[in-house]
Amino acid sequence: MPKPRRTLAAALVIGASAIALTGCFPLPPALPEAPSAPSSTPAPAPETSAPEVSETAAPTEPSQEPAAGDYPYTVDDGLGDTWSFDVTNLIADPPMQSGEAEPGTFFVGVVISAEHVEGDVGFRTCFDIFIEGDDGQTYDWRDTIGVTAENDVYFADDTSFADAVAAVQLPEGVEPERVIIRSAYGHPEVPDTVIDVN
């Protein structure tokens, strides 16, 4: 029975040779790779708008109107001087310190009390003083600057004064209807202060 053993041995040798020629034993199909572990870096968060910064500035001090004085009329000439004042009376033929009315005319004294609220320019420099007569004409205090009434506004204090007189010359028979106090530097932007005599 040596034949079958030889046959079997020959078969084994042939099989071993075939394996040697083809290489190693065939490997089973590759296993799919395990999924990689999730990345430890977190995904970026969705963009959110940052809280808006208010564009409004910090509250500031409100702009202030020029302070008003104790009198009913306050005028700011826009150049740094503010006066508060009142026309307290009109006097026909006020007492005069020097000078007298021209023939056919008379003086009307415009009596003014005032307080300097701001600035350093005197009242007589800041304002022109007029009387409007019932004849429709306007008469200027500066036209009679050469005469001096008692307690004349020309010499009034630059800070405050009471009952200073501006003597305005009117033709005889003309009655005053209005007193006009005009800002010498602010006119015409600064409105006139117009006071009805009646």
mmCIF file of C-alpha atoms in Angstrom:
data_model
loop_
_atom_site.group_PDB
_atom_site.id
_atom_site.type_symbol
_atom_site.label_atom_id
_atom_site.label_comp_id
_atom_site.label_asym_id
_atom_site.label_seq_id
_atom_site.Cartn_x
_atom_site.Cartn_y
_atom_site.Cartn_z
ATOM 1 C CA MET A 1 0.000 0.000 0.000
ATOM 2 C CA PRO A 2 2.914 2.236 -0.532
ATOM 3 C CA LYS A 3 1.178 3.793 -3.571
ATOM 4 C CA PRO A 4 -1.558 5.700 -1.817
ATOM 5 C CA ARG A 5 0.915 7.185 0.675
ATOM 6 C CA ARG A 6 3.143 8.335 -2.121
ATOM 7 C CA THR A 7 0.200 9.863 -3.885
ATOM 8 C CA LEU A 8 -0.837 11.686 -0.767
ATOM 9 C CA ALA A 9 2.712 12.832 -0.149
ATOM 10 C CA ALA A 10 3.010 14.025 -3.708
ATOM 11 C CA ALA A 11 -0.236 15.924 -3.380
ATOM 12 C CA LEU A 12 1.010 17.610 -0.244
ATOM 13 C CA VAL A 13 4.279 18.583 -1.909
ATOM 14 C CA ILE A 14 2.441 20.020 -4.902
ATOM 15 C CA GLY A 15 0.072 21.938 -2.640
ATOM 16 C CA ALA A 16 2.965 23.316 -0.595
ATOM 17 C CA SER A 17 4.737 24.339 -3.780
ATOM 18 C CA ALA A 18 1.637 26.102 -5.026
ATOM 19 C CA ILE A 19 1.382 27.997 -1.790
ATOM 20 C CA ALA A 20 5.036 28.957 -1.947
ATOM 21 C CA LEU A 21 4.585 30.215 -5.477
ATOM 22 C CA THR A 22 1.552 32.324 -4.718
ATOM 23 C CA GLY A 23 2.867 33.831 -1.540
ATOM 24 C CA CYS A 24 1.319 33.563 1.869
ATOM 25 C CA PHE A 25 -2.079 32.436 2.746
ATOM 26 C CA PRO A 26 -4.711 34.785 1.479
ATOM 27 C CA LEU A 27 -5.820 37.239 4.108
ATOM 28 C CA PRO A 28 -9.425 37.697 4.865
ATOM 29 C CA PRO A 29 -10.899 40.863 3.417
ATOM 30 C CA ALA A 30 -9.799 43.922 5.325
ATOM 31 C CA LEU A 31 -12.081 44.982 8.088
ATOM 32 C CA PRO A 32 -13.437 48.461 7.764
ATOM 33 C CA GLU A 33 -11.554 50.897 9.927
ATOM 34 C CA ALA A 34 -13.266 51.951 13.065
ATOM 35 C CA PRO A 35 -14.512 55.504 12.878
ATOM 36 C CA SER A 36 -11.985 57.892 14.325
ATOM 37 C CA ALA A 37 -12.770 59.304 17.707
ATOM 38 C CA PRO A 38 -14.616 62.640 17.543
ATOM 39 C CA SER A 39 -12.313 65.608 17.526
ATOM 40 C CA SER A 40 -11.731 67.048 20.946
ATOM 41 C CA THR A 41 -11.845 70.590 19.495
ATOM 42 C CA PRO A 42 -15.386 71.868 19.927
ATOM 43 C CA ALA A 43 -17.132 73.087 16.829
ATOM 44 C CA PRO A 44 -17.270 76.863 16.619
ATOM 45 C CA ALA A 45 -20.386 78.256 18.199
ATOM 46 C CA PRO A 46 -22.772 79.963 15.843
ATOM 47 C CA GLU A 47 -21.985 83.623 15.523
ATOM 48 C CA THR A 48 -24.098 85.851 17.706
ATOM 49 C CA SER A 49 -24.125 89.587 17.507
ATOM 50 C CA ALA A 50 -22.350 91.219 20.389
ATOM 51 C CA PRO A 51 -24.525 93.425 22.554
ATOM 52 C CA GLU A 52 -24.772 96.789 20.882
ATOM 53 C CA VAL A 53 -22.994 99.620 22.583
ATOM 54 C CA SER A 54 -25.227 102.613 22.871
ATOM 55 C CA GLU A 55 -23.945 105.444 20.733
ATOM 56 C CA THR A 56 -25.500 108.045 22.938
ATOM 57 C CA ALA A 57 -22.901 109.958 24.846
ATOM 58 C CA ALA A 58 -22.924 110.302 28.555
ATOM 59 C CA PRO A 59 -25.531 112.821 29.624
ATOM 60 C CA THR A 60 -24.218 116.329 29.503
ATOM 61 C CA GLU A 61 -25.346 119.423 31.248
ATOM 62 C CA PRO A 62 -28.281 120.965 29.403
ATOM 63 C CA SER A 63 -27.442 124.173 27.641
ATOM 64 C CA GLN A 64 -28.555 126.986 29.837
ATOM 65 C CA GLU A 65 -30.341 130.142 28.872
ATOM 66 C CA PRO A 66 -28.651 133.297 30.089
ATOM 67 C CA ALA A 67 -29.707 133.982 33.631
ATOM 68 C CA ALA A 68 -32.456 136.550 33.953
ATOM 69 C CA GLY A 69 -32.237 139.357 36.446
ATOM 70 C CA ASP A 70 -34.857 140.811 38.743
ATOM 71 C CA TYR A 71 -36.396 143.087 36.105
ATOM 72 C CA PRO A 72 -39.048 142.220 33.517
ATOM 73 C CA TYR A 73 -36.845 142.704 30.445
ATOM 74 C CA THR A 74 -33.625 140.782 29.843
ATOM 75 C CA VAL A 75 -31.512 141.348 26.734
ATOM 76 C CA ASP A 76 -28.442 139.354 25.684
ATOM 77 C CA ASP A 77 -26.549 141.217 22.968
ATOM 78 C CA GLY A 78 -24.915 138.001 21.732
ATOM 79 C CA LEU A 79 -21.437 139.389 22.398
ATOM 80 C CA GLY A 80 -21.115 138.560 26.069
ATOM 81 C CA ASP A 81 -23.280 141.167 27.790
ATOM 82 C CA THR A 82 -26.690 140.563 29.308
ATOM 83 C CA TRP A 83 -28.697 143.253 31.065
ATOM 84 C CA SER A 84 -31.974 142.966 32.946
ATOM 85 C CA PHE A 85 -33.906 146.232 33.181
ATOM 86 C CA ASP A 86 -37.201 148.062 33.413
ATOM 87 C CA VAL A 87 -38.506 151.481 32.447
ATOM 88 C CA THR A 88 -40.115 152.530 35.698
ATOM 89 C CA ASN A 89 -41.360 156.009 34.776
ATOM 90 C CA LEU A 90 -41.453 158.880 32.294
ATOM 91 C CA ILE A 91 -40.957 162.397 33.634
ATOM 92 C CA ALA A 92 -41.762 165.558 31.697
ATOM 93 C CA ASP A 93 -39.052 168.171 32.241
ATOM 94 C CA PRO A 94 -36.882 166.119 34.619
ATOM 95 C CA PRO A 95 -34.490 167.972 36.956
ATOM 96 C CA MET A 96 -31.345 168.794 34.991
ATOM 97 C CA GLN A 97 -27.801 169.004 36.270
ATOM 98 C CA SER A 98 -26.554 170.901 33.228
ATOM 99 C CA GLY A 99 -27.969 172.105 29.937
ATOM 100 C CA GLU A 100 -31.487 173.074 28.955
ATOM 101 C CA ALA A 101 -33.963 172.286 26.205
ATOM 102 C CA GLU A 102 -33.751 174.187 22.936
ATOM 103 C CA PRO A 103 -36.561 176.678 22.209
ATOM 104 C CA GLY A 104 -39.753 174.912 21.102
ATOM 105 C CA THR A 105 -38.695 171.600 22.702
ATOM 106 C CA PHE A 106 -38.837 169.932 26.085
ATOM 107 C CA PHE A 107 -37.162 166.975 27.781
ATOM 108 C CA VAL A 108 -38.808 163.720 28.713
ATOM 109 C CA GLY A 109 -36.875 161.711 31.273
ATOM 110 C CA VAL A 110 -36.906 157.934 30.694
ATOM 111 C CA VAL A 111 -36.369 156.451 34.154
ATOM 112 C CA ILE A 112 -34.527 153.118 34.054
ATOM 113 C CA SER A 113 -33.473 150.598 36.683
ATOM 114 C CA ALA A 114 -31.127 147.823 35.601
ATOM 115 C CA GLU A 115 -28.887 144.963 36.664
ATOM 116 C CA HIS A 116 -25.870 143.676 34.749
ATOM 117 C CA VAL A 117 -26.381 139.912 34.589
ATOM 118 C CA GLU A 118 -23.312 139.033 32.525
ATOM 119 C CA GLY A 119 -20.390 140.843 30.913
ATOM 120 C CA ASP A 120 -18.586 144.108 31.616
ATOM 121 C CA VAL A 121 -19.892 146.724 29.148
ATOM 122 C CA GLY A 122 -21.959 149.537 30.666
ATOM 123 C CA PHE A 123 -25.651 150.064 29.980
ATOM 124 C CA ARG A 124 -25.221 153.326 28.043
ATOM 125 C CA THR A 125 -22.732 151.592 25.715
ATOM 126 C CA CYS A 126 -24.840 148.468 25.255
ATOM 127 C CA PHE A 127 -28.122 150.243 24.479
ATOM 128 C CA ASP A 128 -29.611 153.050 22.438
ATOM 129 C CA ILE A 129 -32.662 154.722 24.009
ATOM 130 C CA PHE A 130 -35.469 156.182 21.913
ATOM 131 C CA ILE A 131 -38.902 157.702 22.386
ATOM 132 C CA GLU A 132 -41.447 157.281 19.638
ATOM 133 C CA GLY A 133 -43.811 160.256 19.618
ATOM 134 C CA ASP A 134 -47.450 160.486 18.661
ATOM 135 C CA ASP A 135 -46.265 162.348 15.567
ATOM 136 C CA GLY A 136 -44.751 159.102 14.248
ATOM 137 C CA GLN A 137 -41.166 160.332 14.693
ATOM 138 C CA THR A 138 -38.482 158.623 16.764
ATOM 139 C CA TYR A 139 -36.282 160.725 19.073
ATOM 140 C CA ASP A 140 -32.850 159.535 20.153
ATOM 141 C CA TRP A 141 -31.342 160.059 23.601
ATOM 142 C CA ARG A 142 -27.900 160.453 21.994
ATOM 143 C CA ASP A 143 -29.048 163.567 20.178
ATOM 144 C CA THR A 144 -29.070 165.341 23.542
ATOM 145 C CA ILE A 145 -25.938 163.734 24.943
ATOM 146 C CA GLY A 146 -24.546 167.181 25.694
ATOM 147 C CA VAL A 147 -27.044 167.770 28.517
ATOM 148 C CA THR A 148 -27.023 165.970 31.836
ATOM 149 C CA ALA A 149 -30.034 165.051 33.915
ATOM 150 C CA GLU A 150 -29.770 164.484 37.625
ATOM 151 C CA ASN A 151 -28.851 160.814 38.134
ATOM 152 C CA ASP A 152 -28.131 160.624 34.404
ATOM 153 C CA VAL A 153 -27.933 157.143 32.881
ATOM 154 C CA TYR A 154 -24.679 158.225 31.216
ATOM 155 C CA PHE A 155 -22.993 157.984 34.616
ATOM 156 C CA ALA A 156 -24.878 154.906 35.819
ATOM 157 C CA ASP A 157 -22.950 152.122 37.507
ATOM 158 C CA ASP A 158 -21.800 149.257 35.279
ATOM 159 C CA THR A 159 -23.093 146.637 37.712
ATOM 160 C CA SER A 160 -26.568 147.831 38.703
ATOM 161 C CA PHE A 161 -28.454 151.068 39.190
ATOM 162 C CA ALA A 162 -31.897 152.369 40.094
ATOM 163 C CA ASP A 163 -33.912 155.233 38.625
ATOM 164 C CA ALA A 164 -31.255 156.557 36.260
ATOM 165 C CA VAL A 165 -32.594 159.145 33.811
ATOM 166 C CA ALA A 166 -32.114 159.372 30.047
ATOM 167 C CA ALA A 167 -33.296 162.828 28.930
ATOM 168 C CA VAL A 168 -34.786 162.740 25.429
ATOM 169 C CA GLN A 169 -35.707 165.991 23.682
ATOM 170 C CA LEU A 170 -39.128 166.174 21.972
ATOM 171 C CA PRO A 171 -40.840 169.042 20.128
ATOM 172 C CA GLU A 172 -43.430 170.860 22.190
ATOM 173 C CA GLY A 173 -46.875 169.368 21.710
ATOM 174 C CA VAL A 174 -45.574 165.863 20.923
ATOM 175 C CA GLU A 175 -46.571 163.182 23.395
ATOM 176 C CA PRO A 176 -44.451 160.054 23.947
ATOM 177 C CA GLU A 177 -46.153 156.829 22.888
ATOM 178 C CA ARG A 178 -43.421 154.216 23.176
ATOM 179 C CA VAL A 179 -39.992 153.793 24.671
ATOM 180 C CA ILE A 180 -37.586 151.706 22.599
ATOM 181 C CA ILE A 181 -34.473 150.153 24.146
ATOM 182 C CA ARG A 182 -32.245 148.816 21.363
ATOM 183 C CA SER A 183 -29.140 146.661 21.627
ATOM 184 C CA ALA A 184 -26.353 148.776 20.128
ATOM 185 C CA TYR A 185 -24.274 145.741 19.125
ATOM 186 C CA GLY A 186 -26.957 143.085 18.642
ATOM 187 C CA HIS A 187 -29.342 145.059 16.402
ATOM 188 C CA PRO A 188 -31.022 143.960 14.165
ATOM 189 C CA GLU A 189 -30.603 140.312 15.221
ATOM 190 C CA VAL A 190 -31.511 141.150 18.816
ATOM 191 C CA PRO A 191 -35.106 142.422 18.891
ATOM 192 C CA ASP A 192 -35.867 145.871 20.291
ATOM 193 C CA THR A 193 -37.528 146.140 23.677
ATOM 194 C CA VAL A 194 -40.621 148.241 23.009
ATOM 195 C CA ILE A 195 -42.611 149.566 25.964
ATOM 196 C CA ASP A 196 -45.952 151.271 25.439
ATOM 197 C CA VAL A 197 -46.265 154.386 27.539
ATOM 198 C CA ASN A 198 -49.955 153.831 28.097
#
